[in-house]
mmCIF file of C-alpha atoms in Angstrom:
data_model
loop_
_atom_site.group_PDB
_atom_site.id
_atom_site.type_symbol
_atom_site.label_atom_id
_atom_site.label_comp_id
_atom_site.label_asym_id
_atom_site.label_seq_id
_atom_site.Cartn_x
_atom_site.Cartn_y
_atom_site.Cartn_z
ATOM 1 C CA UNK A 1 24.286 -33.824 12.292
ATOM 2 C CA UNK A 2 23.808 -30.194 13.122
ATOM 3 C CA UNK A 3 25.658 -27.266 11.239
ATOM 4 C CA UNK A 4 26.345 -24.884 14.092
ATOM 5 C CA UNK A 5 27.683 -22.641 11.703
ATOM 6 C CA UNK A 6 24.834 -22.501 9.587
ATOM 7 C CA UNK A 7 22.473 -22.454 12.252
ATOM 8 C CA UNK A 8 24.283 -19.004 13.794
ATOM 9 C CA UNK A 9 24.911 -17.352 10.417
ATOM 10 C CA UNK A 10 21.129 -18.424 8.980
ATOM 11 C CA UNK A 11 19.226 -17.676 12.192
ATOM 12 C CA UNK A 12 20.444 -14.322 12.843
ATOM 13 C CA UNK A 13 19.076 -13.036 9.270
ATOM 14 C CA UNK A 14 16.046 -14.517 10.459
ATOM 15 C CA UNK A 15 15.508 -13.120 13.482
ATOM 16 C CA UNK A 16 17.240 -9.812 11.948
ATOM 17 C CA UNK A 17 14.545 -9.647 9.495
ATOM 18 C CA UNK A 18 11.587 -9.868 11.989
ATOM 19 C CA UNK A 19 13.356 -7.105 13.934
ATOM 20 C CA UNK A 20 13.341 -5.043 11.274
ATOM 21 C CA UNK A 21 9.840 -5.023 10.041
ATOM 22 C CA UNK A 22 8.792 -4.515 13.952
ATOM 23 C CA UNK A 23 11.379 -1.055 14.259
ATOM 24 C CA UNK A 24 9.788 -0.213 11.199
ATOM 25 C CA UNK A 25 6.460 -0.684 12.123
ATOM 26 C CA UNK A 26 7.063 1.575 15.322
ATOM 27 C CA UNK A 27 8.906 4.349 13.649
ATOM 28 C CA UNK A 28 5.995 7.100 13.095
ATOM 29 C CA UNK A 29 7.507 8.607 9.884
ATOM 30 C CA UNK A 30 9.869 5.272 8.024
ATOM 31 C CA UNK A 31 7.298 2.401 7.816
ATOM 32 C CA UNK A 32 7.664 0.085 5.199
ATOM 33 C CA UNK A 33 4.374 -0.441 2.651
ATOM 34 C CA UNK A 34 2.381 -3.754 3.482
ATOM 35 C CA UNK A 35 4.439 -6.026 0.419
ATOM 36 C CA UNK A 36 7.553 -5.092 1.920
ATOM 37 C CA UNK A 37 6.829 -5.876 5.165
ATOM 38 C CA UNK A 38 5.216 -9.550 3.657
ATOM 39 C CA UNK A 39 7.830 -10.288 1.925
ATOM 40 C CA UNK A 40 10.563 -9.505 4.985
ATOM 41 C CA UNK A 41 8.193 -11.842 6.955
ATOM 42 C CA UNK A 42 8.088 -14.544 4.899
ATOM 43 C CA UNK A 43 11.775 -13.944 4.003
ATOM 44 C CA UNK A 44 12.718 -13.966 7.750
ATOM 45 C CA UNK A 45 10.157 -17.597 8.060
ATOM 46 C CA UNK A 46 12.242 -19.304 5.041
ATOM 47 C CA UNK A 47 15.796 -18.537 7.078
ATOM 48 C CA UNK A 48 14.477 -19.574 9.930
ATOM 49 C CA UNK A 49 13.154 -22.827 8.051
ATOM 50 C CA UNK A 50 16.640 -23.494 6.552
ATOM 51 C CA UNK A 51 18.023 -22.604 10.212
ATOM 52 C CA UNK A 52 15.931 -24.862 11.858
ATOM 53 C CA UNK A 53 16.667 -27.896 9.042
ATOM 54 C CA UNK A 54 20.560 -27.138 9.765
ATOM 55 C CA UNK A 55 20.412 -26.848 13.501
ATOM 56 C CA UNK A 56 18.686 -30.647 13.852
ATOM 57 C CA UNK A 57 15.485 -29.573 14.541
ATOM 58 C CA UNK A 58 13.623 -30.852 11.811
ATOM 59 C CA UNK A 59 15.410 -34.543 12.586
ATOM 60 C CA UNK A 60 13.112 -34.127 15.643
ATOM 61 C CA UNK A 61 10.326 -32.412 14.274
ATOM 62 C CA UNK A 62 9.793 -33.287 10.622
ATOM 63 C CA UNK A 63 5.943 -32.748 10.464
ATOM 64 C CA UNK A 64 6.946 -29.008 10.789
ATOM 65 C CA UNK A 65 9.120 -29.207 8.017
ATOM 66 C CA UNK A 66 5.776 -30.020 5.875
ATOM 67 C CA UNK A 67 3.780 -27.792 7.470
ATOM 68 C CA UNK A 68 6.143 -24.957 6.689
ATOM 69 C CA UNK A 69 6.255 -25.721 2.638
ATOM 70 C CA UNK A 70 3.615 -24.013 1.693
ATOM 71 C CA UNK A 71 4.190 -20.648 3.195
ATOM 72 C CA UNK A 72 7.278 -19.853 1.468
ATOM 73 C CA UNK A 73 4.843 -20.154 -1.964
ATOM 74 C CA UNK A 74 3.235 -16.610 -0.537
ATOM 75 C CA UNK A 75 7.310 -15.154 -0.982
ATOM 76 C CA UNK A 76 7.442 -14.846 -4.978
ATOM 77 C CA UNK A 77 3.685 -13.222 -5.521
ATOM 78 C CA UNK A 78 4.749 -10.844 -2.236
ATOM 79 C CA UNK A 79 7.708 -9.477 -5.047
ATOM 80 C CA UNK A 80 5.300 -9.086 -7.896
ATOM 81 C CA UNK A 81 2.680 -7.311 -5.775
ATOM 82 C CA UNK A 82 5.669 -5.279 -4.293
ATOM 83 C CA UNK A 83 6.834 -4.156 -7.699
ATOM 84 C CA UNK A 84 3.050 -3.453 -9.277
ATOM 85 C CA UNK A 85 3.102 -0.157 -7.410
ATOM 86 C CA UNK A 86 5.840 1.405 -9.437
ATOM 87 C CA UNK A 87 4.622 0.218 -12.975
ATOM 88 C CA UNK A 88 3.251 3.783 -14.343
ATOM 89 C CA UNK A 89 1.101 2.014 -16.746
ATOM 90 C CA UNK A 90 -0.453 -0.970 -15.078
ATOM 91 C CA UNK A 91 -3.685 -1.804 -15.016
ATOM 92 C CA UNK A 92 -4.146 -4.979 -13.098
ATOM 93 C CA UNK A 93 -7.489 -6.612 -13.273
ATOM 94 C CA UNK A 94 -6.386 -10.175 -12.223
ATOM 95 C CA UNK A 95 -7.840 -10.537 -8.161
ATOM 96 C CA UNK A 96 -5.490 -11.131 -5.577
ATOM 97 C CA UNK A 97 -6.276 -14.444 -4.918
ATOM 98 C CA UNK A 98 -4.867 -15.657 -8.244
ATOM 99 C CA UNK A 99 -1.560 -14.885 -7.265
ATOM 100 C CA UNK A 100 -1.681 -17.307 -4.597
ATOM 101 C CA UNK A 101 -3.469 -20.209 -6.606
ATOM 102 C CA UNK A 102 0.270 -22.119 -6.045
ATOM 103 C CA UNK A 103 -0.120 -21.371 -2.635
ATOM 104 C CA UNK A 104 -3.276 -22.807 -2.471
ATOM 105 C CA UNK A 105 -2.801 -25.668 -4.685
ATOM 106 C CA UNK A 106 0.914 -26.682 -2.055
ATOM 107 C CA UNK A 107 -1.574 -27.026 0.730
ATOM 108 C CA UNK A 108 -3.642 -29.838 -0.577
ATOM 109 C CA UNK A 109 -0.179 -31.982 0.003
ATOM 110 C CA UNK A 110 -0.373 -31.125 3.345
ATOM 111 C CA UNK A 111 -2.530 -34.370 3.993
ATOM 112 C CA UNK A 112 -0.554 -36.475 2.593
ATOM 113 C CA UNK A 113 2.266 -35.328 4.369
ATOM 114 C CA UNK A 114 0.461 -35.767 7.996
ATOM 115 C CA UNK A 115 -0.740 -39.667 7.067
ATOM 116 C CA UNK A 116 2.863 -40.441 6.757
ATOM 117 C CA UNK A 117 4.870 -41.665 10.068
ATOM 118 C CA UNK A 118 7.558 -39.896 11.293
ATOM 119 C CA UNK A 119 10.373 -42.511 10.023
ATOM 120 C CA UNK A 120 9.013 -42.002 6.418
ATOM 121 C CA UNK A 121 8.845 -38.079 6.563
ATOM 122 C CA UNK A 122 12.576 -38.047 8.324
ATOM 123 C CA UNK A 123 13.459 -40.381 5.121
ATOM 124 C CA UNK A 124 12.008 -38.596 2.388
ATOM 125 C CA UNK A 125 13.649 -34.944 3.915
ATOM 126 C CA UNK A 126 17.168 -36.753 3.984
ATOM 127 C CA UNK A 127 17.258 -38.021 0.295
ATOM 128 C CA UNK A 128 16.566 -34.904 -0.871
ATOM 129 C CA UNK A 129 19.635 -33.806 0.846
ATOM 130 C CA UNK A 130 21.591 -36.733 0.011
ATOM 131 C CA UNK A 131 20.280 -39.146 -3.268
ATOM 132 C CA UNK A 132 21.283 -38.623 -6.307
ATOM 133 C CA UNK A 133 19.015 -37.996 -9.049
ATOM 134 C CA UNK A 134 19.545 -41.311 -10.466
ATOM 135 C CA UNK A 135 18.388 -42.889 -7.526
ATOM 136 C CA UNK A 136 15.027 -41.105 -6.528
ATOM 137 C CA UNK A 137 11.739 -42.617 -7.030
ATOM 138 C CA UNK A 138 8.611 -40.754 -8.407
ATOM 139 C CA UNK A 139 7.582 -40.244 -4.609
ATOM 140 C CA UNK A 140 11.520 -38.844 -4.091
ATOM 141 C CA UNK A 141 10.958 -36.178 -7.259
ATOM 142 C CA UNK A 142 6.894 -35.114 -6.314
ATOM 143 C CA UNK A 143 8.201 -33.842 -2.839
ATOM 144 C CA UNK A 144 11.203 -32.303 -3.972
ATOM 145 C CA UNK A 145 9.338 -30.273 -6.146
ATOM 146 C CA UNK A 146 7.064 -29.357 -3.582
ATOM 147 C CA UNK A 147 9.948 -28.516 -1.617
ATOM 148 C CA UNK A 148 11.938 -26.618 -4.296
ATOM 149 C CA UNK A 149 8.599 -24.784 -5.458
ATOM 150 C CA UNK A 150 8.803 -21.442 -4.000
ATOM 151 C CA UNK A 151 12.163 -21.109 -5.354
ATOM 152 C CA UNK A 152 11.094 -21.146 -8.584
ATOM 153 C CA UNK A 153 8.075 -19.339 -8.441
ATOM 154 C CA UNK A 154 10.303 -16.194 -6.463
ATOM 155 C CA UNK A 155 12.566 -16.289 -9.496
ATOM 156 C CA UNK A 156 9.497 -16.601 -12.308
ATOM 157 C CA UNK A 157 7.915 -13.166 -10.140
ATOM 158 C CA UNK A 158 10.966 -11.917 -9.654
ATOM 159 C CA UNK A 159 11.876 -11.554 -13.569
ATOM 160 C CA UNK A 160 7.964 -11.184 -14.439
ATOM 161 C CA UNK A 161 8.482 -8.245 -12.032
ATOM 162 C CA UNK A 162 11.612 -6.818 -14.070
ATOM 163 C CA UNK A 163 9.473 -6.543 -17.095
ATOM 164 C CA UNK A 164 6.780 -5.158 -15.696
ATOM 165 C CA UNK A 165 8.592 -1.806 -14.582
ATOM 166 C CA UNK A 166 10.989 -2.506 -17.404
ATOM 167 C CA UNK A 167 10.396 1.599 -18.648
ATOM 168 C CA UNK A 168 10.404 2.315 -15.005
ATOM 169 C CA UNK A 169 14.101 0.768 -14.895
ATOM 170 C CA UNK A 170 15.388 2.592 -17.886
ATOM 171 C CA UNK A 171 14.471 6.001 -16.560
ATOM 172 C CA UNK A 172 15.507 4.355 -13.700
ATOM 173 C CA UNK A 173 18.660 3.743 -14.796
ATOM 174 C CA UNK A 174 19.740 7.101 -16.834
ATOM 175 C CA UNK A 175 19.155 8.992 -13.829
ATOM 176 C CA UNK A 176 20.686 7.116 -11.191
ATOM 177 C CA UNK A 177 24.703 7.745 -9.761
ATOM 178 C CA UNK A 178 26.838 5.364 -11.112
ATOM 179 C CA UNK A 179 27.878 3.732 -8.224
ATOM 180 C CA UNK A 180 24.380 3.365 -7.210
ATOM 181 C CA UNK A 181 23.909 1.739 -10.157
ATOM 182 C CA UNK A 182 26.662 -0.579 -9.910
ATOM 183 C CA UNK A 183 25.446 -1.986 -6.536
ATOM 184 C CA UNK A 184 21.441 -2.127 -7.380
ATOM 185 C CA UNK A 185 22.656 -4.164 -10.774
ATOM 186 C CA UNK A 186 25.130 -6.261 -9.035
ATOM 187 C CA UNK A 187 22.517 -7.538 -5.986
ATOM 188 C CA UNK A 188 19.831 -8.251 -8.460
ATOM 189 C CA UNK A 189 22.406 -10.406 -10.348
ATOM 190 C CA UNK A 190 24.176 -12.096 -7.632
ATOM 191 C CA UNK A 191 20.447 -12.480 -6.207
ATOM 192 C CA UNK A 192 19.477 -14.575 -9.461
ATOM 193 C CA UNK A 193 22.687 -16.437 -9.560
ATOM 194 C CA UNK A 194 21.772 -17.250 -6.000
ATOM 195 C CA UNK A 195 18.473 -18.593 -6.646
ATOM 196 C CA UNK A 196 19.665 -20.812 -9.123
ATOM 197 C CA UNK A 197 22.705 -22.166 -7.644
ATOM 198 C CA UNK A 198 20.093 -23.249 -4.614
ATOM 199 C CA UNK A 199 17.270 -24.963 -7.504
ATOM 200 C CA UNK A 200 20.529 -26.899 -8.652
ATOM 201 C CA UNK A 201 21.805 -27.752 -5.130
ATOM 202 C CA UNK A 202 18.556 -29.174 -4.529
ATOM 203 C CA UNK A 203 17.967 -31.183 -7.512
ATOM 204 C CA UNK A 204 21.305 -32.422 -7.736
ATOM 205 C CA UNK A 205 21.704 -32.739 -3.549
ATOM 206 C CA UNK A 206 24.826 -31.126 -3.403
ATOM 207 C CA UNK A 207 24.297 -29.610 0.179
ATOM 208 C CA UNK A 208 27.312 -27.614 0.265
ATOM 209 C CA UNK A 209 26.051 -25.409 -2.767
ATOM 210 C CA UNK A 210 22.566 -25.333 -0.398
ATOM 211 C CA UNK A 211 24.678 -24.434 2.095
ATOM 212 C CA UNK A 212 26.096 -21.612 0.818
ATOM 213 C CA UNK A 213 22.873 -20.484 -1.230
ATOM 214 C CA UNK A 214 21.507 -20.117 2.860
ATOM 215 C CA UNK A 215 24.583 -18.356 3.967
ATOM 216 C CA UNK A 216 23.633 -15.516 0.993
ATOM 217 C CA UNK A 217 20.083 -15.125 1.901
ATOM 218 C CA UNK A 218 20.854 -14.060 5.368
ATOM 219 C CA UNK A 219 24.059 -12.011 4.144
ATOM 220 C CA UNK A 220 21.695 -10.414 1.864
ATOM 221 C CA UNK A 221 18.802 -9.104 4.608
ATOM 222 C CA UNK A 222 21.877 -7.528 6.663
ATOM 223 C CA UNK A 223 23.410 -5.941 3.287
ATOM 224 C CA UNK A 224 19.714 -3.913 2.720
ATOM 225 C CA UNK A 225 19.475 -3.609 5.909
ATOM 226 C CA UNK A 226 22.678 -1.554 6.641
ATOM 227 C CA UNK A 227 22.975 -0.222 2.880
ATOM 228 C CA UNK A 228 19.679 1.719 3.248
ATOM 229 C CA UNK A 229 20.911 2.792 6.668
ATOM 230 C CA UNK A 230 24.228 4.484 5.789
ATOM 231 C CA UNK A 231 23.057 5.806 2.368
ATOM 232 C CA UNK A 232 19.891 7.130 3.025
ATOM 233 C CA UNK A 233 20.123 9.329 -0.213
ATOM 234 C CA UNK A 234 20.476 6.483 -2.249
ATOM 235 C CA UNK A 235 17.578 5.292 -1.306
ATOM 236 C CA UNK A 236 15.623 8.368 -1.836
ATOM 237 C CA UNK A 237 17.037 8.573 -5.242
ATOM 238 C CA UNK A 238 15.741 4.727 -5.624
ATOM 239 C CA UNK A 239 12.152 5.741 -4.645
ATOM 240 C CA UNK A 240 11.804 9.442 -6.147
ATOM 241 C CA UNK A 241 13.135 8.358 -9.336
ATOM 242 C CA UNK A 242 10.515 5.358 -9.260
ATOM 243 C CA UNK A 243 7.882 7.652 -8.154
ATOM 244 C CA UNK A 244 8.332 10.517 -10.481
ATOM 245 C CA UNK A 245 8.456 8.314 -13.293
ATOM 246 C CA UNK A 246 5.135 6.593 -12.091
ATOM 247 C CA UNK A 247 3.725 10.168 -11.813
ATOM 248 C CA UNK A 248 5.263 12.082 -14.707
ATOM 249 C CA UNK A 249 2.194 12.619 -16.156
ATOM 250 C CA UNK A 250 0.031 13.299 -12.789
ATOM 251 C CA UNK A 251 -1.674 16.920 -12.643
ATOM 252 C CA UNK A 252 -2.225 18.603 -9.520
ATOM 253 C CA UNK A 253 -5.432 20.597 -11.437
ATOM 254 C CA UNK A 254 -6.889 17.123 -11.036
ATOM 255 C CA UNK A 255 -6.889 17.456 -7.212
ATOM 256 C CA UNK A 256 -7.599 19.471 -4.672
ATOM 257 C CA UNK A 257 -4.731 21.529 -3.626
ATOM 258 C CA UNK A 258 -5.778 23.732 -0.871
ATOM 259 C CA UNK A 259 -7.043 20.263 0.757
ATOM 260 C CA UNK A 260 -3.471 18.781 0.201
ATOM 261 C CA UNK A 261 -1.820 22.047 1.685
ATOM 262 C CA UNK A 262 -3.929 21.606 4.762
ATOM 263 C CA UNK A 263 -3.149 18.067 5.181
ATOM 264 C CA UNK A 264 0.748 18.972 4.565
ATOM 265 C CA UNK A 265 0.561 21.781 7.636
ATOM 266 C CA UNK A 266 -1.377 19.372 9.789
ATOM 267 C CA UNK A 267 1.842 16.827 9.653
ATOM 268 C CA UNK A 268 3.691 19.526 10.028
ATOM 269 C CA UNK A 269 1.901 21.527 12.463
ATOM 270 C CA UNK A 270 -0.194 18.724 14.844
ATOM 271 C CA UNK A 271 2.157 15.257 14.420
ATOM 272 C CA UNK A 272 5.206 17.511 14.027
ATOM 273 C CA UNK A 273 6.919 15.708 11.285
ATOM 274 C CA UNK A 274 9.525 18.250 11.013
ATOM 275 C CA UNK A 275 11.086 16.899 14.388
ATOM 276 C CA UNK A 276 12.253 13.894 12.290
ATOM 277 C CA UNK A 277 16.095 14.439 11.264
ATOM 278 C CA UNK A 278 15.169 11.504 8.691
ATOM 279 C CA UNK A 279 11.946 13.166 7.066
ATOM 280 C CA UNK A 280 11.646 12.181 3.424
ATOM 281 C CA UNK A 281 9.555 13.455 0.655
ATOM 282 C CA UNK A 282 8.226 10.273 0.034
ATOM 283 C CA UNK A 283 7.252 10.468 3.867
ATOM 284 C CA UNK A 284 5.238 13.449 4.302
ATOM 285 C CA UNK A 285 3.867 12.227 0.440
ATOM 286 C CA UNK A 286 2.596 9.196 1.749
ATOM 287 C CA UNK A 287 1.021 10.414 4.785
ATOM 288 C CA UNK A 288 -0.978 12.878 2.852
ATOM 289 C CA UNK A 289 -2.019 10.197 0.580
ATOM 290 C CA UNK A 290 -0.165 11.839 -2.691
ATOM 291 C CA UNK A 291 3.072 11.261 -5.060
ATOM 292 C CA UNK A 292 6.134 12.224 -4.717
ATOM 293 C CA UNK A 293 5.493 14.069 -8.030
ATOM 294 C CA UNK A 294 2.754 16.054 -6.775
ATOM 295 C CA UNK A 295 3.902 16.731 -3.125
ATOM 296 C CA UNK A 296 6.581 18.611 -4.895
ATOM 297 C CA UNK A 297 4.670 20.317 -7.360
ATOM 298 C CA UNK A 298 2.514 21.623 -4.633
ATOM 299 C CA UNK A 299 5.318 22.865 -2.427
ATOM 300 C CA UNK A 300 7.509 24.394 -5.413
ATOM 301 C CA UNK A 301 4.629 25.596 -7.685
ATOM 302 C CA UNK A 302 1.828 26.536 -4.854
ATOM 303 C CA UNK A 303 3.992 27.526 -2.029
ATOM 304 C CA UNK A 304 7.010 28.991 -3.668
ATOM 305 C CA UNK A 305 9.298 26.417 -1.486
ATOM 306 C CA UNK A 306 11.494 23.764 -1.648
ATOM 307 C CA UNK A 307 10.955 20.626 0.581
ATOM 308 C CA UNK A 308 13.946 21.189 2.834
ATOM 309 C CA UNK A 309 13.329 25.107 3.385
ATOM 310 C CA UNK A 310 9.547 24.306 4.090
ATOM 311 C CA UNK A 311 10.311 21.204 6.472
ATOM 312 C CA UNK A 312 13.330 24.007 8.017
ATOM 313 C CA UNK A 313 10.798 26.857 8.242
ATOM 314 C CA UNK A 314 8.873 24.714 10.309
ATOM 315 C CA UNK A 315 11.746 23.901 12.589
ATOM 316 C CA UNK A 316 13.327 27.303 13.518
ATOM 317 C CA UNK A 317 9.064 28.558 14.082
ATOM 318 C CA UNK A 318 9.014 25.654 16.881
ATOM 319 C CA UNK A 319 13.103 26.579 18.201
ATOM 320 C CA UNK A 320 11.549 30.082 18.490
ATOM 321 C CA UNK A 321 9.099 29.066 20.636
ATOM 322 C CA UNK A 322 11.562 26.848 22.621
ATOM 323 C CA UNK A 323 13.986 29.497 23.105
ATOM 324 C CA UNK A 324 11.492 31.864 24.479
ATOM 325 C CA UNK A 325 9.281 29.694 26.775
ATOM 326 C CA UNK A 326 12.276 27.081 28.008
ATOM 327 C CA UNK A 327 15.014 29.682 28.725
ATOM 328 C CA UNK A 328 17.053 26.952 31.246
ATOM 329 C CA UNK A 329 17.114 24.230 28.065
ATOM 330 C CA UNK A 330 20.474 23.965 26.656
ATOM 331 C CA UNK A 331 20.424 25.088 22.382
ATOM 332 C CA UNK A 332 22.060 21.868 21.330
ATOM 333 C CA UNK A 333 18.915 19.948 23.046
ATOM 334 C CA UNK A 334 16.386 22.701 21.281
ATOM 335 C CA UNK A 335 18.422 21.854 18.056
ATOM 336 C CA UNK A 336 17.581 18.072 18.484
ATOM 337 C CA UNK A 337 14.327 18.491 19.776
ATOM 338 C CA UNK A 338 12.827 19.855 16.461
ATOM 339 C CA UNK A 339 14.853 17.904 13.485
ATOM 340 C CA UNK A 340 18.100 19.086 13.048
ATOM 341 C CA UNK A 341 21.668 16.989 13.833
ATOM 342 C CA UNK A 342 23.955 19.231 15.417
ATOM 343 C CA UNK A 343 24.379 22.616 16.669
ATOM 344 C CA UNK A 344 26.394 23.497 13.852
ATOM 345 C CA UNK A 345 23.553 23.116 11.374
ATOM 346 C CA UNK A 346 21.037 24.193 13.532
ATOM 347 C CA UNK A 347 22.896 27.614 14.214
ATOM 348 C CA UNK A 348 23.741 27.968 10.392
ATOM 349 C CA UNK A 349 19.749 27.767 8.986
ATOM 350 C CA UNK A 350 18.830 29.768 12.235
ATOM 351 C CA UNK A 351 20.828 32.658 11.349
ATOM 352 C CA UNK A 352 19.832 32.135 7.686
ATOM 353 C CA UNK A 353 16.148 32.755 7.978
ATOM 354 C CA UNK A 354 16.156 35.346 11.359
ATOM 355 C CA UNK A 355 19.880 37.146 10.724
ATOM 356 C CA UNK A 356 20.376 36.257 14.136
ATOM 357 C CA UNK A 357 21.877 33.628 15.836
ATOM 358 C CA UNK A 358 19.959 31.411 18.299
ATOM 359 C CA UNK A 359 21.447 33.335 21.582
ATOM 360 C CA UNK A 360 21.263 36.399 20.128
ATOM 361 C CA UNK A 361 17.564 35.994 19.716
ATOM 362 C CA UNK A 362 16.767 34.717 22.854
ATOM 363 C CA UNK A 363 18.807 37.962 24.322
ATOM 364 C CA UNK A 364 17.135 39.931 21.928
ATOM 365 C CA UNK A 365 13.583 38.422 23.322
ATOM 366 C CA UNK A 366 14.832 38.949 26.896
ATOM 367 C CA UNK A 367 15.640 42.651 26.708
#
């Protein structure tokens, strides 16, 4: 019997999460690093698994139910890989492919699955749902375990994860706003409590405990989703801190700097980065290929700047040029043309670094 319910709330994070990995992948200064955007993928595939289970379609369907299994064992390496790039002291010598041995190892089911009729795949997808432990047979437990598999295997990476940055999370953690720290702490627990409330719905079948374990997941995409979006800074503090503790010890003597300033004025100066209202550190650092760590060494210790009066420096040079050559375009649309919010601001660091204000210099250029 269908959930519609379920279906709605369940689908939606689905389809949520595929939009957001494309609106990433199109913004030209915000995109996501390749794990991220996996593990969004995959993350958005497993709601829309449970969605499509809920809505009836697998009753129909349930050869795509098996062919499905096996990508959802690609979610729980995706974390791990994710979370390598802020362990300062890694050095990981174990291929890629090793990672995904229990990805490789859920496929060889797969035949199994398609010799089976469609009667005895519907049958062995409903008593998971519905027998009791006491009553499954050896064939009942092998496929639930197949089926429950990626579950465990996101919350083995996920805590195999937590140790490997585990210095990177104290640092982490002594430096981070408190309420900040409350909400980072209070996800990643209600995340594992999650994840084990839905490996005990399944091997007990208690599908309202499933249920609800699916509701979360999608709950949770939104909650990053919108959390990153309305506090922006908090998510810069998450990824500086990370990143200066991964470079702490980094040396810009050990690379060339006047290559690095060039690269810096070419974002700034040929892909205009300042005309982002959103620019980051961490995204003019990773489009010139260096840390966080060094970016700012560079612009504080080399250029005698800070990142915001640089990025601004950059902005008023390019107003200037607006003001002069597009005398019928209105100052607010100048002002939004090359990075800043409103007019307010715009007028404010405008008169900072020229002592005039933005109509008083186009007057002044007129005369």
């Amino acid at each position: 019997m269908p959930y519609l319910f379920d279906t709605i709330l369940i689908s939606f994070g689905g389809i949520f999460s595929f939009i957001w990995v494309i609106g990433a992948s199109l913004s030209q200064n915000r995109k996501l690093q390749p794990p991220a955007v996996f593990i969004l993928m995959t993350s958005g595939f497993r709601l829309c698994f449970e969605a499509a289970y809920f809505s009836g379609f697998m009753s129909e369907n349930p050869i795509i139910y098996g062919i499905s299994v096996p990508v959802l064992y690609s979610i729980g390496p995706s974390i791990y890989l994710f979370f390598c790039k802020f362990n300062s002291g890694s050095n990981d010598q174990i291929p890629l492919p090793v990672y995904f041995i229990p990805l490789f190892l859920s496929l060889t089911v797969l035949p199994f699955w398609f010799v089976l009729s469609e009667k005895e795949q519907l049958m062995l997808i409903f008593r998971i749902f519905h027998l009791q432990p006491n009553a499954r047979e050896f064939i009942d437990w092998l496929f639930l375990f197949w089926v429950i598999g990626p579950k465990f295997l996101i919350l083995f990476f996920s805590n195999l994860s937590a140790i490997l940055i585990l210095n990177e999370l104290r640092y982490f953690s002594k430096n981070m706003k408190r309420d900040l720290k409350f909400f980072l702490f209070s996800f990643l627990t209600f995340l594992h409590i999650m994840i084990l409330a839905d490996i005990y719905g399944y091997l007990f079948s208690d599908l309202w405990i499933i249920r609800i374990c699916a509701w979360s997941h999608s709950i949770s995409v939104i909650i990053v989703y919108f959390f990153g979006t309305y506090q922006p800074k908090a998510i810069l503090e998450f990824e500086i801190s990370f990143e200066k503790r991964k470079y702490e010890r980094s040396k810009i003597d050990n690379v060339d700097v006047d290559k690095i300033i060039a690269n810096i004025e070419k974002c700034m100066m040929e892909e205009h980065f300042y005309a982002d209202e959103d620019l980051r550190l961490i995204d003019l650092a990773d489009a010139c290929g260096i840390s966080v760590h060094q970016l700012s060494e560079v612009l504080n210790q080399k250029m005698n700047t800070s990142f915001t009066d640089f990025v601004n420096k950059y902005r008023i040079k390019a107003a200037k040029d607006m003001l002069v050559n597009d005398l019928n375009r209105p100052i607010l649309s100048i002002a939004m043309a090359v990075g800043f919010n409103s007019k307010s601001s715009f007028n404010r660091i405008f008169k900072k670094m020229t002592n005039l204000t933005p109509s008083e210099f186009q007057k002044q250029k007129l005369e």
